Coordinates of C-alpha atoms (C1' of nucleotides) in Angstrom, one line a residue:
Chain A
M1 CA 2.5 -20.7 -3.9
S2 CA 0.4 -18.7 -1.6
K3 CA 1.7 -16.6 1.3
S4 CA 0.0 -19.0 3.7
D5 CA 2.1 -21.9 2.4
I6 CA 5.3 -20.1 3.3
R7 CA 7.1 -22.3 5.9
H8 CA 8.6 -19.5 8.1
L9 CA 5.3 -17.6 8.2
Q10 CA 3.5 -20.8 9.3
I11 CA 6.1 -21.5 12.0
A12 CA 5.9 -17.9 13.3
D13 CA 2.1 -18.1 13.3
Y14 CA 2.2 -21.4 15.2
L15 CA 4.6 -20.0 17.8
I16 CA 2.5 -16.9 18.3
A17 CA -0.6 -19.0 18.7
Q18 CA 1.3 -21.1 21.4
I19 CA 2.2 -17.9 23.2
K20 CA -1.3 -16.6 23.1
K21 CA -2.6 -19.9 24.3
G22 CA -0.3 -19.9 27.2
T23 CA 1.9 -22.8 26.2
Y24 CA 4.8 -20.4 26.6
R25 CA 4.2 -17.8 29.3
I26 CA 5.7 -14.4 30.0
G27 CA 9.4 -14.9 30.9
D28 CA 9.5 -18.5 29.6
K29 CA 12.3 -19.7 27.4
L30 CA 11.3 -20.9 24.0
P31 CA 12.9 -24.2 22.8
S32 CA 16.3 -23.6 21.3
E33 CA 16.5 -23.0 17.5
H34 CA 18.1 -26.4 17.2
E35 CA 15.1 -28.0 18.9
L36 CA 12.7 -26.0 16.7
C37 CA 14.5 -27.2 13.6
D38 CA 13.9 -30.8 14.8
K39 CA 10.3 -30.1 15.8
F40 CA 9.3 -28.5 12.5
Q41 CA 11.7 -30.5 10.3
A42 CA 13.0 -27.3 8.9
N43 CA 16.3 -25.6 8.3
H44 CA 18.1 -23.3 10.7
H45 CA 17.5 -20.4 8.3
I46 CA 13.8 -20.9 8.2
V47 CA 13.4 -21.3 11.9
R48 CA 15.5 -18.2 12.4
T49 CA 13.4 -16.0 10.1
A50 CA 10.3 -17.2 12.0
V51 CA 11.9 -16.4 15.3
A52 CA 13.1 -13.0 13.9
R53 CA 9.5 -12.3 13.0
L54 CA 8.4 -12.9 16.6
I55 CA 11.1 -10.5 17.8
N56 CA 10.1 -7.8 15.4
M57 CA 6.4 -8.2 16.4
G58 CA 7.4 -7.8 20.0
W59 CA 6.5 -11.3 21.3
I60 CA 10.0 -12.4 22.3
T61 CA 13.5 -11.2 22.9
A62 CA 16.6 -13.3 22.1
H63 CA 20.0 -13.2 23.7
Q64 CA 23.1 -14.8 22.3
G65 CA 24.2 -17.7 24.4
K66 CA 21.1 -17.7 26.5
G67 CA 18.0 -18.2 24.5
A68 CA 14.8 -16.6 23.4
F69 CA 12.2 -15.5 26.0
V70 CA 8.6 -14.5 25.9
I71 CA 8.6 -10.8 26.6
S72 CA 7.6 -9.6 30.0
R73 CA 5.9 -6.6 28.5
P74 CA 7.4 -3.5 30.1
E75 CA 4.8 -1.0 31.1
V76 CA 3.5 0.9 28.1
F77 CA 3.5 4.6 28.6
P78 CA 0.7 6.7 27.2
Y79 CA 2.1 9.7 25.4
Q80 CA -0.5 12.4 25.1
L81 CA -0.6 14.1 21.7
S82 CA -2.2 17.5 22.3
A83 CA -1.8 21.1 21.3
R84 CA 0.3 22.0 24.4
T85 CA 2.6 19.2 25.6
G86 CA 6.2 18.2 25.0
F87 CA 7.9 14.9 25.9
S88 CA 8.9 15.8 29.5
E89 CA 5.7 17.6 30.4
N90 CA 3.9 14.4 29.4
L91 CA 5.9 12.1 31.5
K92 CA 6.7 14.1 34.6
E93 CA 3.3 13.8 36.0
K94 CA 3.8 10.1 36.1
A95 CA 6.6 8.8 38.2
V96 CA 8.5 7.6 35.2
P97 CA 12.3 8.0 35.0
H98 CA 12.9 9.7 31.7
R99 CA 15.4 12.1 30.1
G100 CA 16.3 13.8 26.8
Q101 CA 19.8 13.8 25.5
L102 CA 20.9 16.6 23.0
L103 CA 22.9 14.8 20.3
H104 CA 23.7 17.7 18.2
H105 CA 22.7 21.3 17.6
D106 CA 23.3 23.8 14.9
R107 CA 22.4 27.3 14.0
R108 CA 22.1 27.6 10.2
H109 CA 20.0 28.8 7.3
P110 CA 16.8 26.9 6.6
T111 CA 16.4 24.6 3.5
Q112 CA 13.7 25.5 1.0
Q113 CA 11.4 22.9 2.6
E114 CA 12.0 24.4 6.1
C115 CA 11.3 27.9 4.7
R116 CA 7.9 26.6 3.5
Y117 CA 7.2 24.9 6.8
L118 CA 8.2 27.9 9.0
N119 CA 7.3 30.7 6.6
L120 CA 10.9 31.9 6.5
E121 CA 13.3 33.4 4.0
T122 CA 16.5 31.5 3.1
H123 CA 18.7 34.3 4.6
E124 CA 17.1 33.9 8.1
F125 CA 18.3 31.5 10.7
I126 CA 17.0 28.4 12.4
Y127 CA 18.2 26.1 15.2
D128 CA 18.4 22.5 14.3
L129 CA 18.3 20.2 17.3
R130 CA 18.7 16.4 17.4
I131 CA 17.4 14.8 20.6
K132 CA 17.4 11.2 21.8
R133 CA 14.9 10.4 24.6
F134 CA 15.0 7.7 27.1
I135 CA 12.4 6.1 29.4
N136 CA 13.9 4.0 32.2
E137 CA 17.2 4.4 30.5
T138 CA 15.9 2.6 27.4
P139 CA 16.2 4.8 24.2
V140 CA 12.7 5.3 22.9
S141 CA 12.8 8.1 20.4
L142 CA 14.9 10.2 18.0
S143 CA 13.8 13.6 17.0
K144 CA 14.9 16.5 14.8
T145 CA 13.5 19.9 15.7
I146 CA 13.8 23.0 13.6
I147 CA 13.0 26.3 15.3
C148 CA 13.0 29.9 14.2
E149 CA 16.0 31.6 15.6
K150 CA 14.6 35.1 15.7
D151 CA 12.2 34.2 18.5
I152 CA 14.8 32.5 20.7
P153 CA 18.2 34.4 20.3
N154 CA 21.2 32.8 21.8
L155 CA 19.6 29.5 22.4
E156 CA 23.1 28.0 22.6
N157 CA 23.6 29.6 26.0
Y158 CA 21.0 27.4 27.5
L159 CA 21.9 24.1 25.9
T160 CA 24.5 22.9 28.3
N161 CA 23.1 20.4 30.7
F162 CA 20.2 19.9 28.4
K163 CA 17.1 18.3 29.9
S164 CA 14.0 19.4 28.1
L165 CA 13.5 21.8 25.1
Y166 CA 10.1 23.0 26.2
K167 CA 11.5 23.8 29.7
I168 CA 14.2 26.0 28.1
L169 CA 11.6 27.7 26.0
S170 CA 9.4 28.3 29.0
D171 CA 12.1 29.3 31.5
H172 CA 14.2 31.6 29.3
Y173 CA 11.8 32.9 26.7
R174 CA 8.4 32.4 28.3
I175 CA 7.3 30.6 25.1
S176 CA 5.0 27.7 25.2
P177 CA 4.6 26.4 21.6
V178 CA 1.1 25.5 20.3
R179 CA 1.0 22.4 18.2
T180 CA -1.3 22.9 15.2
K181 CA -0.9 19.7 13.1
S182 CA 0.6 16.3 13.3
I183 CA 1.1 13.7 10.5
V184 CA 1.3 10.1 11.6
Q185 CA 3.0 7.2 9.8
A186 CA 4.4 3.8 10.5
I187 CA 7.9 3.3 9.3
L188 CA 10.8 0.9 9.5
P189 CA 14.0 2.3 11.1
N190 CA 16.9 3.1 8.8
L191 CA 20.4 2.0 9.7
E192 CA 21.0 5.1 11.8
D193 CA 17.8 4.6 13.8
V194 CA 18.7 0.9 14.4
L195 CA 22.1 1.9 15.8
M196 CA 20.9 4.9 17.8
L197 CA 17.9 3.2 19.4
Q198 CA 19.6 -0.2 19.7
L199 CA 16.7 -1.9 17.8
P200 CA 16.2 -5.1 15.9
E201 CA 16.3 -4.2 12.2
N202 CA 12.6 -4.6 11.5
V203 CA 10.8 -3.2 14.5
P204 CA 8.2 -0.7 13.3
L205 CA 8.3 2.9 14.6
V206 CA 5.7 5.6 14.7
Q207 CA 6.9 8.6 12.8
I208 CA 5.2 11.9 13.6
R209 CA 5.8 15.2 11.9
S210 CA 4.5 18.1 13.9
F211 CA 4.0 21.7 13.3
A212 CA 3.7 24.2 16.2
N213 CA 3.1 27.9 16.4
H214 CA 4.5 30.6 18.6
P215 CA 1.9 31.7 21.1
N216 CA 1.5 34.8 19.0
G217 CA 0.4 32.7 16.1
H218 CA 3.2 32.5 13.6
P219 CA 4.8 29.2 12.5
F220 CA 7.6 28.5 15.0
E221 CA 8.7 24.9 15.2
Y222 CA 8.8 21.8 13.0
T223 CA 9.6 18.4 14.5
L224 CA 10.1 15.0 13.0
S225 CA 10.2 12.2 15.6
K226 CA 10.5 8.5 15.5
M227 CA 9.4 6.5 18.5
R228 CA 9.2 2.8 19.4
S229 CA 5.6 2.0 20.0
D230 CA 6.2 -1.1 22.1
T231 CA 7.2 1.1 25.1
C232 CA 5.1 4.1 24.4
H233 CA 1.7 4.7 22.8
Y234 CA 0.4 7.9 21.4
V235 CA -2.9 8.9 22.8
I236 CA -5.2 11.5 21.3
D237 CA -8.2 12.9 23.2
F238 CA -10.8 14.7 21.2
Chain B
M1 CA 30.2 -7.6 15.6
S2 CA 28.3 -4.4 15.4
K3 CA 25.0 -3.9 13.6
S4 CA 26.9 -1.5 11.2
D5 CA 29.1 -4.4 10.1
I6 CA 26.2 -6.5 9.0
R7 CA 26.5 -7.1 5.3
H8 CA 22.9 -7.1 4.3
L9 CA 22.2 -3.8 6.2
Q10 CA 25.2 -2.2 4.5
I11 CA 24.0 -3.3 1.1
A12 CA 20.5 -2.1 1.8
D13 CA 21.9 1.2 3.1
Y14 CA 24.0 1.6 0.0
L15 CA 21.1 0.9 -2.4
I16 CA 18.9 3.4 -0.5
A17 CA 21.6 6.0 -0.8
Q18 CA 21.8 5.4 -4.5
I19 CA 18.1 5.9 -4.9
K20 CA 18.2 9.1 -2.8
K21 CA 21.1 10.3 -4.9
G22 CA 19.2 9.6 -8.1
T23 CA 21.4 6.9 -9.5
Y24 CA 18.2 4.9 -9.7
R25 CA 15.2 7.1 -10.4
I26 CA 11.5 6.5 -9.9
G27 CA 10.4 3.7 -12.2
D28 CA 13.9 2.5 -12.9
K29 CA 14.8 -1.2 -12.7
L30 CA 17.4 -2.2 -10.1
P31 CA 20.2 -4.5 -11.3
S32 CA 19.0 -8.1 -11.0
E33 CA 19.8 -10.0 -7.8
H34 CA 22.4 -12.0 -9.7
E35 CA 24.2 -8.8 -10.8
L36 CA 24.0 -7.4 -7.2
C37 CA 25.6 -10.7 -5.9
D38 CA 28.5 -10.1 -8.3
K39 CA 28.7 -6.4 -7.5
F40 CA 28.8 -6.9 -3.7
Q41 CA 30.6 -10.3 -3.8
A42 CA 27.8 -11.5 -1.6
N43 CA 25.5 -14.5 -1.5
H44 CA 22.0 -14.7 -3.1
H45 CA 20.5 -14.8 0.5
I46 CA 22.3 -11.7 1.7
V47 CA 21.4 -9.7 -1.4
R48 CA 17.8 -10.9 -1.0
T49 CA 17.5 -9.8 2.6
A50 CA 18.9 -6.4 1.6
V51 CA 16.4 -6.1 -1.2
A52 CA 13.5 -7.3 1.1
R53 CA 14.5 -4.5 3.4
L54 CA 14.0 -1.9 0.6
I55 CA 10.7 -3.4 -0.2
N56 CA 9.5 -3.2 3.4
M57 CA 10.7 0.3 3.7
G58 CA 8.7 1.3 0.6
W59 CA 11.6 2.1 -1.7
I60 CA 11.0 -0.5 -4.3
T61 CA 8.6 -3.2 -5.5
A62 CA 9.7 -6.5 -7.0
H63 CA 7.9 -8.7 -9.4
Q64 CA 8.8 -12.3 -10.1
G65 CA 10.2 -12.7 -13.6
K66 CA 10.4 -9.0 -14.2
G67 CA 12.7 -7.4 -11.7
A68 CA 12.7 -4.8 -8.9
F69 CA 11.7 -1.2 -9.6
V70 CA 12.0 2.0 -7.7
I71 CA 8.5 2.9 -6.5
S72 CA 6.6 5.5 -8.3
R73 CA 5.1 6.7 -5.1
P74 CA 1.4 6.6 -5.4
E75 CA -0.3 9.7 -4.2
V76 CA -0.5 9.7 -0.5
F77 CA -3.9 10.4 0.9
P78 CA -4.3 12.4 4.1
Y79 CA -6.7 10.8 6.4
Q80 CA -8.1 13.3 8.9
L81 CA -8.3 12.0 12.5
S82 CA -11.0 14.1 14.1
A83 CA -13.9 13.8 16.5
R84 CA -16.4 13.6 13.7
T85 CA -15.3 11.8 10.5
G86 CA -15.4 8.3 9.2
F87 CA -13.4 6.7 6.4
S88 CA -15.8 7.6 3.5
E89 CA -16.6 11.1 4.8
N90 CA -12.9 11.7 4.8
L91 CA -12.3 10.7 1.2
K92 CA -15.4 11.7 -0.6
E93 CA -14.6 15.4 -0.6
K94 CA -11.5 14.4 -2.6
A95 CA -12.1 12.8 -5.9
V96 CA -10.6 9.5 -4.8
P97 CA -12.1 6.2 -5.8
H98 CA -12.6 4.3 -2.5
R99 CA -14.9 1.8 -1.0
G100 CA -15.5 -0.3 2.0
Q101 CA -16.2 -4.1 1.9
L102 CA -18.1 -5.7 4.7
L103 CA -16.2 -9.0 5.4
H104 CA -18.2 -10.3 8.2
H105 CA -20.9 -9.2 10.7
D106 CA -22.2 -10.7 13.8
R107 CA -24.7 -9.9 16.5
R108 CA -23.5 -11.3 19.8
H109 CA -22.8 -10.7 23.5
P110 CA -19.8 -8.6 24.3
T111 CA -16.6 -10.0 25.8
Q112 CA -15.5 -8.7 29.2
Q113 CA -13.1 -6.3 27.6
E114 CA -15.8 -5.0 25.3
C115 CA -18.1 -4.5 28.3
R116 CA -15.5 -2.3 29.9
Y117 CA -15.0 -0.3 26.7
L118 CA -18.7 0.2 26.0
N119 CA -20.0 0.2 29.5
L120 CA -22.2 -2.8 28.9
E121 CA -23.4 -5.8 30.8
T122 CA -22.5 -9.3 29.4
H123 CA -26.1 -10.1 28.7
E124 CA -26.6 -7.1 26.3
F125 CA -25.8 -7.3 22.6
I126 CA -23.3 -5.8 20.3
Y127 CA -22.7 -5.8 16.5
D128 CA -19.2 -6.9 15.4
L129 CA -18.3 -5.7 12.0
R130 CA -15.1 -6.5 10.0
I131 CA -14.5 -4.1 7.2
K132 CA -11.8 -4.0 4.5
R133 CA -11.2 -0.7 2.8
F134 CA -9.8 0.2 -0.6
I135 CA -8.4 3.2 -2.2
N136 CA -8.1 3.0 -6.0
E137 CA -8.9 -0.7 -5.6
T138 CA -5.8 -1.3 -3.5
P139 CA -6.6 -2.7 -0.1
V140 CA -5.4 -0.2 2.5
S141 CA -7.0 -1.1 5.9
L142 CA -8.7 -3.7 7.9
S143 CA -10.9 -2.8 10.8
K144 CA -13.0 -4.4 13.5
T145 CA -15.9 -2.3 14.9
I146 CA -17.9 -3.1 18.0
I147 CA -21.2 -1.2 18.4
C148 CA -23.9 -1.2 21.0
E149 CA -26.9 -3.0 19.6
K150 CA -29.5 -1.2 21.6
D151 CA -28.9 2.1 19.8
I152 CA -29.1 0.6 16.4
P153 CA -31.7 -2.2 16.3
N154 CA -31.9 -4.4 13.2
L155 CA -28.7 -3.2 11.8
E156 CA -28.6 -6.4 9.7
N157 CA -31.4 -5.0 7.5
Y158 CA -29.1 -2.2 6.2
L159 CA -26.0 -4.2 5.6
T160 CA -26.7 -5.5 2.2
N161 CA -24.9 -3.5 -0.4
F162 CA -22.7 -2.1 2.3
K163 CA -20.8 1.0 1.4
S164 CA -20.1 3.1 4.5
L165 CA -20.9 2.4 8.2
Y166 CA -21.2 6.0 9.1
K167 CA -23.6 6.6 6.2
I168 CA -25.9 3.8 7.5
L169 CA -25.8 5.2 11.0
S170 CA -26.6 8.6 9.7
D171 CA -29.3 7.6 7.1
H172 CA -31.2 5.1 9.2
Y173 CA -30.6 6.1 12.8
R174 CA -29.6 9.8 12.5
I175 CA -26.6 9.0 14.6
S176 CA -23.3 10.6 14.0
P177 CA -20.8 9.1 16.5
V178 CA -18.3 11.4 18.3
R179 CA -14.8 10.1 18.6
T180 CA -13.4 10.7 22.1
K181 CA -10.1 9.0 22.1
S182 CA -7.6 7.3 19.8
I183 CA -4.5 5.2 20.6
V184 CA -1.8 5.0 18.0
Q185 CA 0.8 2.4 17.5
A186 CA 3.1 1.0 14.8
I187 CA 2.8 -2.7 14.3
L188 CA 3.8 -5.5 11.9
P189 CA 1.0 -7.3 10.1
N190 CA 0.1 -10.8 11.4
L191 CA -0.4 -13.6 8.9
E192 CA -4.1 -12.7 8.4
D193 CA -3.3 -9.1 7.7
V194 CA -0.6 -10.1 5.2
L195 CA -3.1 -12.3 3.3
M196 CA -6.0 -9.9 3.4
L197 CA -4.1 -6.8 2.5
Q198 CA -1.8 -8.5 0.1
L199 CA 1.3 -7.1 1.8
P200 CA 4.9 -8.0 2.0
E201 CA 5.5 -9.6 5.3
N202 CA 7.3 -6.9 7.1
V203 CA 5.6 -3.7 6.0
P204 CA 4.7 -1.6 9.0
L205 CA 1.1 -0.7 9.7
V206 CA -0.5 2.1 11.8
Q207 CA -2.8 0.6 14.3
I208 CA -5.4 2.9 15.8
R209 CA -7.9 1.9 18.6
S210 CA -10.6 4.5 18.7
F211 CA -13.5 5.1 21.1
A212 CA -16.6 7.0 20.1
N213 CA -19.7 8.1 21.9
H214 CA -23.3 8.3 20.9
P215 CA -24.2 12.0 20.3
N216 CA -26.1 11.8 23.6
G217 CA -22.9 11.1 25.4
H218 CA -22.7 7.4 26.2
P219 CA -20.0 5.0 25.0
F220 CA -21.2 3.6 21.6
E221 CA -18.4 2.3 19.4
Y222 CA -15.0 0.8 19.7
T223 CA -12.9 0.3 16.5
L224 CA -9.5 -1.3 16.0
S225 CA -8.1 -0.5 12.6
K226 CA -4.8 -1.3 10.8
M227 CA -3.8 0.7 7.8
R228 CA -0.9 0.8 5.4
S229 CA 0.8 4.1 5.9
D230 CA 2.5 4.2 2.5
T231 CA -0.8 5.1 0.8
C232 CA -2.5 7.0 3.5
H233 CA -1.3 9.3 6.3
Y234 CA -3.2 10.1 9.4
V235 CA -3.4 13.9 9.9
I236 CA -4.4 15.5 13.2
D237 CA -5.4 19.1 13.4
F238 CA -5.3 20.7 16.8
Chain C
dC1 C1' 13.9 -21.0 -23.7
dA2 C1' 16.8 -17.8 -20.6
dG3 C1' 16.4 -14.5 -17.1
dT4 C1' 14.3 -13.0 -12.9
dG5 C1' 12.6 -13.2 -8.3
dG6 C1' 11.1 -16.6 -4.3
dT7 C1' 11.6 -20.5 -1.0
dC8 C1' 14.3 -23.8 1.1
dT9 C1' 18.4 -27.2 2.5
dA10 C1' 23.0 -28.2 4.3
dG11 C1' 26.6 -26.7 6.5
dA12 C1' 30.5 -23.5 8.0
dC13 C1' 32.1 -20.3 11.3
dC14 C1' 31.6 -16.7 14.9
dA15 C1' 30.3 -14.6 19.6
dC16 C1' 28.3 -15.0 23.8
dT17 C1' 26.8 -17.6 28.1
dA18 C1' 26.9 -20.9 31.6
dC19 C1' 29.1 -24.5 33.8
Chain D
dT1 C1' 33.7 -27.0 26.7
dA2 C1' 29.0 -27.5 25.3
dG3 C1' 25.0 -25.0 24.1
dT4 C1' 22.9 -21.0 22.3
dG5 C1' 21.9 -17.3 19.0
dG6 C1' 23.9 -14.6 14.7
dT7 C1' 26.0 -14.2 10.1
dC8 C1' 27.2 -16.0 5.9
dT9 C1' 28.2 -19.2 1.7
dA10 C1' 26.9 -22.6 -1.9
dG11 C1' 23.7 -24.4 -4.3
dA12 C1' 19.0 -26.7 -5.4
dC13 C1' 14.6 -26.1 -7.1
dC14 C1' 10.3 -23.5 -8.1
dA15 C1' 7.2 -19.8 -10.4
dC16 C1' 6.6 -16.2 -13.3
dT17 C1' 7.8 -13.1 -17.4
dG18 C1' 9.2 -12.1 -21.9
dT19 C1' 11.2 -13.8 -26.3

DNA sequence: CAGTGGTCTAGACCACTAC
DNA sequence: TAGTGGTCTAGACCACTGT
């Protein structure tokens, strides 16, 4: 049996084609799962996995009790990946409501890997920040940032009423980190990501691991971020 | 009912934790689905969706008749995303067996979108190339490239025994395109991608849309590529 | 052949929405 | 209350692997 014979993939493919063709337009309600079962002479399960595929691919959303609707694609925001910009800097030029929420912060010794990344000794200290970011009050990304403590003593003092990390670094330390390298992957969210970002279980995320230097040139910051790419695209200008 | 109560997500999470902890090591066989059903007192279906999740997340592979095994992560290849490099140029420095296969080529008029991208009129011509790329004989990416015909007349003549597009451009036209912009997203494969890349249905892919100029500065090439990110990571140096 | 993963059916029960 | 999507059970049948 070939993949192309698989019933739920066929059904998903057919529904996507219908949406592309305009049979179902943006905002339209799809037939109910019950109706789709009749139409395709298939089981509830099969129809559901097909529908789930459309949800994960970003074609539709479903709401219990209401139905499944072709997505009115929210505006997609370009997120510039460059040597100099952070999340807020990127969006504030545009008139986009956005914010960062500090989930957790910690001052601790670095792990061995973090020592390699930031060129530190294990007895030194780092700050470990977990940040959740929103656009239009929709959660779009989770990130974990590790920064050398010696460059930014007493960071804790500035973390109340957190808004933007790069703003704190700029306002209180006059540091504007310089991104040197980013590694890009596509991943599926783990259970924590699913809960934190209120995602369907199989929506793909862009994961970026970035390294940034202190303006004076030494390794300063390591960030791992995971972002939904249905609301935000990374853009690189060369 | 919260997402964290969902049985198959719990089971997947548990199995992942076991792999991380080392209970199952690289190359080990997981218990059979039947055994997992017993262990978790859950249905075949539920166990299977949990297992499917691990497959899609890249933790395990499954083979009919044999079992499911913790993945011996194949070497991950860094793919440099820069202004000047193509696929082959990127990998040939490393001793990695790789090749490109030309699936299809066409000389035709551009669509309206392609006209905008390449600054063309609808009566001009473009080449439309579909290329599938392999690393170690594993298919890793599919791409669609649109190039202005006027800069590369009679491209057809050089497409037999296709190996690398950028090599053809360099050898026969002395053109080395300059990438100006890339847009990065995470997507799920459509049915065609699944078949062509021999993928599990829900493995996330990195999709990159790139624009490149002719060395003399005018828009020259537009490429949409989809790549598995379990075998290849995009790396950007700033 | 038995054991394993892969696809599908039939049907129960729940939670949410709209009327 | 009826209709909708969401989770799960029980069990059939197939395809592939190793003996």
